[in-house]
Structures are given as C-alpha cells and as structure tokens.
Short mmCIF file of the N, C-alpha and C atoms (twelve columns), coordinates in Angstrom:
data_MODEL
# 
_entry.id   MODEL 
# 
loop_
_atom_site.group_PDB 
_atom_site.id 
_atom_site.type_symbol 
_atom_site.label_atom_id 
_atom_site.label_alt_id 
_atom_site.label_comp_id 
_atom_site.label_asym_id 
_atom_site.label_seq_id 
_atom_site.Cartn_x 
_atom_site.Cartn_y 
_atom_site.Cartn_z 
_atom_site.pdbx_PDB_model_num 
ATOM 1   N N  . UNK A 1  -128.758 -54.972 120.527 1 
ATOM 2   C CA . UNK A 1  -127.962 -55.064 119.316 1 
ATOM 3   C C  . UNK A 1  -126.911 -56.163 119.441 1 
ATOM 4   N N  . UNK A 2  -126.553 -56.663 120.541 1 
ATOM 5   C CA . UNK A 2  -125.396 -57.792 121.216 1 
ATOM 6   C C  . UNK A 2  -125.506 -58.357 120.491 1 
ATOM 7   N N  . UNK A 3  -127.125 -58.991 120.809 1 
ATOM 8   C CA . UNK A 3  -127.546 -60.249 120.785 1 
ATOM 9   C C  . UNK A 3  -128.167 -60.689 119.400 1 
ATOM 10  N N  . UNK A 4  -127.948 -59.653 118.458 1 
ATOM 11  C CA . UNK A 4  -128.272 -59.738 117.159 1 
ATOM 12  C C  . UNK A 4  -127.081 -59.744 116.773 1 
ATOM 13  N N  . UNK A 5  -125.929 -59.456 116.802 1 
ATOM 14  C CA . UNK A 5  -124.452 -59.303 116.175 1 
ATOM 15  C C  . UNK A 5  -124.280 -61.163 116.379 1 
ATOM 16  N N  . UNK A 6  -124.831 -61.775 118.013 1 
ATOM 17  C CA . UNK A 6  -124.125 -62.945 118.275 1 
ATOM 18  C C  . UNK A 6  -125.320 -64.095 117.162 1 
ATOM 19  N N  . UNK A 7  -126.216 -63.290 116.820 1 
ATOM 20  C CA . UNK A 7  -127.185 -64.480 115.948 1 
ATOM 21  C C  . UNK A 7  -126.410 -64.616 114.520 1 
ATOM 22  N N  . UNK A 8  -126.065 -63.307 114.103 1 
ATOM 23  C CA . UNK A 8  -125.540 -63.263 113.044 1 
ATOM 24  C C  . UNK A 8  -124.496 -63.871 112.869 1 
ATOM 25  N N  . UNK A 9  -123.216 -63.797 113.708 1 
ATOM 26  C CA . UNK A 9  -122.427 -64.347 113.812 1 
ATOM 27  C C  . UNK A 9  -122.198 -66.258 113.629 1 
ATOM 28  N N  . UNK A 10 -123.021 -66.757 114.249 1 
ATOM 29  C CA . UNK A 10 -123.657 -68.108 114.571 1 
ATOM 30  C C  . UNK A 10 -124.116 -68.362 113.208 1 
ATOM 31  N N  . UNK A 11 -125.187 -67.474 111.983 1 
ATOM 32  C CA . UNK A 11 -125.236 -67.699 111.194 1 
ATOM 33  C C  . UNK A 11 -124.305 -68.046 110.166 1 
ATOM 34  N N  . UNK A 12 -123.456 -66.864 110.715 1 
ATOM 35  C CA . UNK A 12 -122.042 -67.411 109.361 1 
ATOM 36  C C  . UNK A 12 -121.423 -68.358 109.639 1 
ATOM 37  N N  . UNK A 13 -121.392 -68.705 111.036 1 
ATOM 38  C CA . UNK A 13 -120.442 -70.140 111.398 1 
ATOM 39  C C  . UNK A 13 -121.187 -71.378 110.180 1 
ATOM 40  N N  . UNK A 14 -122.490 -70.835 110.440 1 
ATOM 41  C CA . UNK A 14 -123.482 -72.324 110.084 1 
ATOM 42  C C  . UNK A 14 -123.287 -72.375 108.231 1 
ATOM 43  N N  . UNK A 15 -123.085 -71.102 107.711 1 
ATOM 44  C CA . UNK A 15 -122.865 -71.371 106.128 1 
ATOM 45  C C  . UNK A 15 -121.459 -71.614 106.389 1 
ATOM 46  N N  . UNK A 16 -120.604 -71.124 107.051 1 
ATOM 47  C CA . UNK A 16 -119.274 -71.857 106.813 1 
ATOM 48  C C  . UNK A 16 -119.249 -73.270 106.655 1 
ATOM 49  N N  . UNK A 17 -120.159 -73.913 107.825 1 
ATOM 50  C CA . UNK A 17 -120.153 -74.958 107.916 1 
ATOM 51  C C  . UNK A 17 -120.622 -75.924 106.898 1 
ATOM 52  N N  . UNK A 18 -121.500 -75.355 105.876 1 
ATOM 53  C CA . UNK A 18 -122.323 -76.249 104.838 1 
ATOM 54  C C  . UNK A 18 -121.679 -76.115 103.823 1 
ATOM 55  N N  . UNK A 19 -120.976 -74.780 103.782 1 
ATOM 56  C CA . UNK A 19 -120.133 -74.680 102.749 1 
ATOM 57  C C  . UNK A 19 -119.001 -76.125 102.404 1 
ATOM 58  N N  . UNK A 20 -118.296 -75.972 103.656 1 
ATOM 59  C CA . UNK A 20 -117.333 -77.491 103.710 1 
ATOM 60  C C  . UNK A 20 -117.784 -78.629 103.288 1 
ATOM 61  N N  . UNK A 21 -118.871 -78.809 104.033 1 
ATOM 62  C CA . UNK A 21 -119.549 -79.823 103.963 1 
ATOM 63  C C  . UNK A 21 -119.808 -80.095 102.214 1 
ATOM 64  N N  . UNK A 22 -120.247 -79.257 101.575 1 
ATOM 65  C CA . UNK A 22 -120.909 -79.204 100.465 1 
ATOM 66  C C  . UNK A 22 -119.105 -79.212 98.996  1 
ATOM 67  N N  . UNK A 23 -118.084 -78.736 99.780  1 
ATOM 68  C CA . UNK A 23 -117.146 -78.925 98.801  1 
ATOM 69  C C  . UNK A 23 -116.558 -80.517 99.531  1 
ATOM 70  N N  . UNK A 24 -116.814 -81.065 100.270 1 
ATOM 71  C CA . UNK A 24 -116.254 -82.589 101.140 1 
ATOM 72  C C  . UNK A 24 -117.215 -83.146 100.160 1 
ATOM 73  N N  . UNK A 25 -118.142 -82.783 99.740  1 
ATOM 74  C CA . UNK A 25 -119.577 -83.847 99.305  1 
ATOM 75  C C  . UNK A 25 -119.398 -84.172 98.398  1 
ATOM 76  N N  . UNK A 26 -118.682 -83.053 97.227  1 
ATOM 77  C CA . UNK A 26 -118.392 -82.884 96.120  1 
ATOM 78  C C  . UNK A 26 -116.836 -83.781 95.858  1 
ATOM 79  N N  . UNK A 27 -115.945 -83.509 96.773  1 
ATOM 80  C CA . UNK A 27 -114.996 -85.056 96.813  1 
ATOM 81  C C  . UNK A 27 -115.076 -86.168 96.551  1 
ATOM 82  N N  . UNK A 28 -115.910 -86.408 97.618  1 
ATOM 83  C CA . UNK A 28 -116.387 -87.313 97.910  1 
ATOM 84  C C  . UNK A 28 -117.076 -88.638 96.619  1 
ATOM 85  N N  . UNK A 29 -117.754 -87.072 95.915  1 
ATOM 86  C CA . UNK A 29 -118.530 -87.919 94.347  1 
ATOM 87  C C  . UNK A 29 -118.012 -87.793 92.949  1 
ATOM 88  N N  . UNK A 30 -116.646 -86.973 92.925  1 
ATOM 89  C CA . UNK A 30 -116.103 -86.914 92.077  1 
ATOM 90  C C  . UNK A 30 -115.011 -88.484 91.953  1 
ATOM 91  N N  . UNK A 31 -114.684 -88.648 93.273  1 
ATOM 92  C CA . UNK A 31 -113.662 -90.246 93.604  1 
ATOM 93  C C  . UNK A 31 -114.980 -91.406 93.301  1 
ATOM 94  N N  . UNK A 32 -116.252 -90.899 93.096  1 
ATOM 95  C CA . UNK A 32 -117.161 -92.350 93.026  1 
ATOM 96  C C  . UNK A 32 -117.601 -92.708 94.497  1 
ATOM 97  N N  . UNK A 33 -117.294 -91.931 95.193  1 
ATOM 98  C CA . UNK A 33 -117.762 -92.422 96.779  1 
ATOM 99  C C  . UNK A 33 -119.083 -91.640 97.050  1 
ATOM 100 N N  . UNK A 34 -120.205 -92.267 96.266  1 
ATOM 101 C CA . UNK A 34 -121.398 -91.707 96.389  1 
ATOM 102 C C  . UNK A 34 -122.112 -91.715 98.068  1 
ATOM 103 N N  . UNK A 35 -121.879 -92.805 98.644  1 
ATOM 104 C CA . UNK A 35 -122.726 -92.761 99.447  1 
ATOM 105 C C  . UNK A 35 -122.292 -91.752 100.753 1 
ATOM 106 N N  . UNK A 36 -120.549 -91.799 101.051 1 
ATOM 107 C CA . UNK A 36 -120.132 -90.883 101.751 1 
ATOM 108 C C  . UNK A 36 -120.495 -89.374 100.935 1 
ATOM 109 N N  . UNK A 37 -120.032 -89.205 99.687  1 
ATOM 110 C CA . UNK A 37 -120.654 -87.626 99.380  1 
ATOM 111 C C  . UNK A 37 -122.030 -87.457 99.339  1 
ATOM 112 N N  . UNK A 38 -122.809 -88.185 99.613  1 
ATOM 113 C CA . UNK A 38 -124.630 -88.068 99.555  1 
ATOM 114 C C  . UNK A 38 -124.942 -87.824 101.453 1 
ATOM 115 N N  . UNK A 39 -123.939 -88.321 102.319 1 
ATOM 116 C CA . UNK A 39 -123.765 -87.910 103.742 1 
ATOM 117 C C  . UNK A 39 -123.372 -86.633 103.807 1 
ATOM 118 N N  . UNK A 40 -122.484 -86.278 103.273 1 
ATOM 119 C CA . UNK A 40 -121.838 -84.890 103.595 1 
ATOM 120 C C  . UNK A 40 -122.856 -83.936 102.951 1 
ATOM 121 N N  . UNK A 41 -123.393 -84.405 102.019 1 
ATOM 122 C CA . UNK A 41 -124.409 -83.396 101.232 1 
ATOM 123 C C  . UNK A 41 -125.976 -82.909 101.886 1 
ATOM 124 N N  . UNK A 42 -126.093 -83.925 103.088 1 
ATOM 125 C CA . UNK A 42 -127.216 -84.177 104.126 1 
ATOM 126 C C  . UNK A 42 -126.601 -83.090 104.682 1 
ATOM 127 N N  . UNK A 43 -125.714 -83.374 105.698 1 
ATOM 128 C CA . UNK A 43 -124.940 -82.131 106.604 1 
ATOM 129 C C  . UNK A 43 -124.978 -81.333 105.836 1 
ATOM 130 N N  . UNK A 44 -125.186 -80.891 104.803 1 
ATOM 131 C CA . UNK A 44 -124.548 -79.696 104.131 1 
ATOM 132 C C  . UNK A 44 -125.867 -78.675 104.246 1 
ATOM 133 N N  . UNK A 45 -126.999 -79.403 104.275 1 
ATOM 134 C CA . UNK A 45 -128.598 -79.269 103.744 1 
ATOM 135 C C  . UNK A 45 -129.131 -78.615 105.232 1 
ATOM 136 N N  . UNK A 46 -128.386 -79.263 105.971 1 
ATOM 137 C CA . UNK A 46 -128.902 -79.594 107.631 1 
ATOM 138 C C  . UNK A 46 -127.822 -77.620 108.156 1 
ATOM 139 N N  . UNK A 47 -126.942 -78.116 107.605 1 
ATOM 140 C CA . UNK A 47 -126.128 -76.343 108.359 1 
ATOM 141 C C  . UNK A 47 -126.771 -75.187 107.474 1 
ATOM 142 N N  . UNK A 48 -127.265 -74.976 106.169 1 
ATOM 143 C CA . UNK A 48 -127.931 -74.361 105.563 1 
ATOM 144 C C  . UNK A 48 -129.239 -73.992 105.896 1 
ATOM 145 N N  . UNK A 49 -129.908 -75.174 106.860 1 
ATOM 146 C CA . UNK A 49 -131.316 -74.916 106.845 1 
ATOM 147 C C  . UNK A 49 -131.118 -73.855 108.402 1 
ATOM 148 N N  . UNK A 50 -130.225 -74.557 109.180 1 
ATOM 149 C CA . UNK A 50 -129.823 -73.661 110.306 1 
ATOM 150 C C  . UNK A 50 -129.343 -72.333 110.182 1 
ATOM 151 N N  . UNK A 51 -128.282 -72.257 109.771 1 
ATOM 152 C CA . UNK A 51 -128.397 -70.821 109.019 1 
ATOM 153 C C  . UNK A 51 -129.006 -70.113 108.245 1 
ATOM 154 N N  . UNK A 52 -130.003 -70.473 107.786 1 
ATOM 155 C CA . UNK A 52 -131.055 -69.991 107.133 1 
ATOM 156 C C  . UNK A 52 -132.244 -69.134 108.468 1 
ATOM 157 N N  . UNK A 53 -132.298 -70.036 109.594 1 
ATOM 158 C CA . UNK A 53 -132.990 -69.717 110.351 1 
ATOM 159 C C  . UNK A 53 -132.267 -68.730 111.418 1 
ATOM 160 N N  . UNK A 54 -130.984 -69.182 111.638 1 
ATOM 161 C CA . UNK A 54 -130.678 -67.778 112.277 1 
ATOM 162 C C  . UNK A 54 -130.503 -66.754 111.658 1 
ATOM 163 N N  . UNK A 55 -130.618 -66.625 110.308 1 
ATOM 164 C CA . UNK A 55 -130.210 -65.190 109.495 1 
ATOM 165 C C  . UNK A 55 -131.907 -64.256 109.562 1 
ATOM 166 N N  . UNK A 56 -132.483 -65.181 109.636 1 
ATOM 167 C CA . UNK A 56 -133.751 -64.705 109.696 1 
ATOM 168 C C  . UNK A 56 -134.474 -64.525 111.713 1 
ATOM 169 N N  . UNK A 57 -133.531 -65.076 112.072 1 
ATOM 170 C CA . UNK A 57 -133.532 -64.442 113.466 1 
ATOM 171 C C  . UNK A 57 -133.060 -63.480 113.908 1 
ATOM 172 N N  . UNK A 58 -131.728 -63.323 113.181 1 
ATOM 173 C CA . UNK A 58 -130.814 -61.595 113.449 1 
ATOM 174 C C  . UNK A 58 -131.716 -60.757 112.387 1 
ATOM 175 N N  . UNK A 59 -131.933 -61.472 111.621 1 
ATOM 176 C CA . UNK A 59 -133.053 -59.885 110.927 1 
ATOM 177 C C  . UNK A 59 -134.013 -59.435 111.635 1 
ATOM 178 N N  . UNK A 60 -134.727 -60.446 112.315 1 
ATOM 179 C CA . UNK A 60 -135.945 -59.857 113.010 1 
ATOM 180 C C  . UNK A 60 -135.281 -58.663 114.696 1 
ATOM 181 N N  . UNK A 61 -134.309 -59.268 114.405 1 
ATOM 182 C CA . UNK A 61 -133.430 -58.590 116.186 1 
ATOM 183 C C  . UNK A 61 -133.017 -57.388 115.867 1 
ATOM 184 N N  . UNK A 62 -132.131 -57.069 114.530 1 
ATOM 185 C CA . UNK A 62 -131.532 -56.094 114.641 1 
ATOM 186 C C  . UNK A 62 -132.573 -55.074 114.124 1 
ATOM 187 N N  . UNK A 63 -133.882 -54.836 113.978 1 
ATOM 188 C CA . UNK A 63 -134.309 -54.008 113.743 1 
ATOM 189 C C  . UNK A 63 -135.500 -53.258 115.174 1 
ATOM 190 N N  . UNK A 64 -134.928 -54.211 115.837 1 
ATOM 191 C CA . UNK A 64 -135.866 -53.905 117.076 1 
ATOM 192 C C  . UNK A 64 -134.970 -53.300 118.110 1 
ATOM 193 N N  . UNK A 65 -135.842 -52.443 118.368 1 
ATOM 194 C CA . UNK A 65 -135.132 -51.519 119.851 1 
ATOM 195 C C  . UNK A 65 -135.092 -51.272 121.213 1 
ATOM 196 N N  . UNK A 66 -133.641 -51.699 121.346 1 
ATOM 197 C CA . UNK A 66 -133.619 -51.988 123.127 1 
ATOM 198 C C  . UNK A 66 -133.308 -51.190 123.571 1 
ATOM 199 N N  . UNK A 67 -134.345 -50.931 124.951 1 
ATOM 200 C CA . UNK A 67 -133.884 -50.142 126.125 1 
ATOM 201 C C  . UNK A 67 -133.148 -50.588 126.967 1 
ATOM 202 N N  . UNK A 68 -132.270 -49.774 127.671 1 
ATOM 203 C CA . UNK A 68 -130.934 -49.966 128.254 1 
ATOM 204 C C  . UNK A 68 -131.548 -49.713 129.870 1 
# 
C-alpha cells in the first residue's frame, strides 16, 4: 500500500506541475509571446502525459494485495 500512496503522490506532483505550466503558457500568449507560451504548453502536455501514467500505475497498485 506504501508504494501505491508514493505513486499517487508523484502523480499529483506531476498535475501540479502541468497545471503551472499550463497557467505560465497562458501568460505567456495573452502578452503575444507565442512561441515561449507554445513551450510551456509542450511541458504542460509532457507533465500530464506523466501523470496520467502514474495515476494509472497507483490504480493498478492499490488494488493489489501485499503480503507482509
């Protein structure tokens, strides 16, 4: 169960992370600075797809049962 709390955990870091990314991106193209907010919007795509995959790694963990 640890080691599913620490996937999960890692997951939320990773939407935290795209989250930023994704309101920086949005700065970024509201000032006309397309090409820096079209970067941040990459990162944004890139921490989403990662967290996407660990959320679907703590799902598969926390339903499985460890012996001690």
């Amino acid at each position: 169960m640890h080691e599913a709390n620490n996937v999960h955990r890692r997951a939320a870091e990773q939407h935290e992370l795209a989250a930023h990314a994704h309101r920086t991106a949005a700065e970024h193209n509201e000032k006309g600075d397309n090409e820096t907010g079209n970067w941040h919007a990459q990162r944004a795509l890139e921490y989403s797809d990662q967290a996407y995959k660990l959320a679907m790694e703590a799902h598969g963990k926390s339903g499985q049962i460890v012996s001690i």
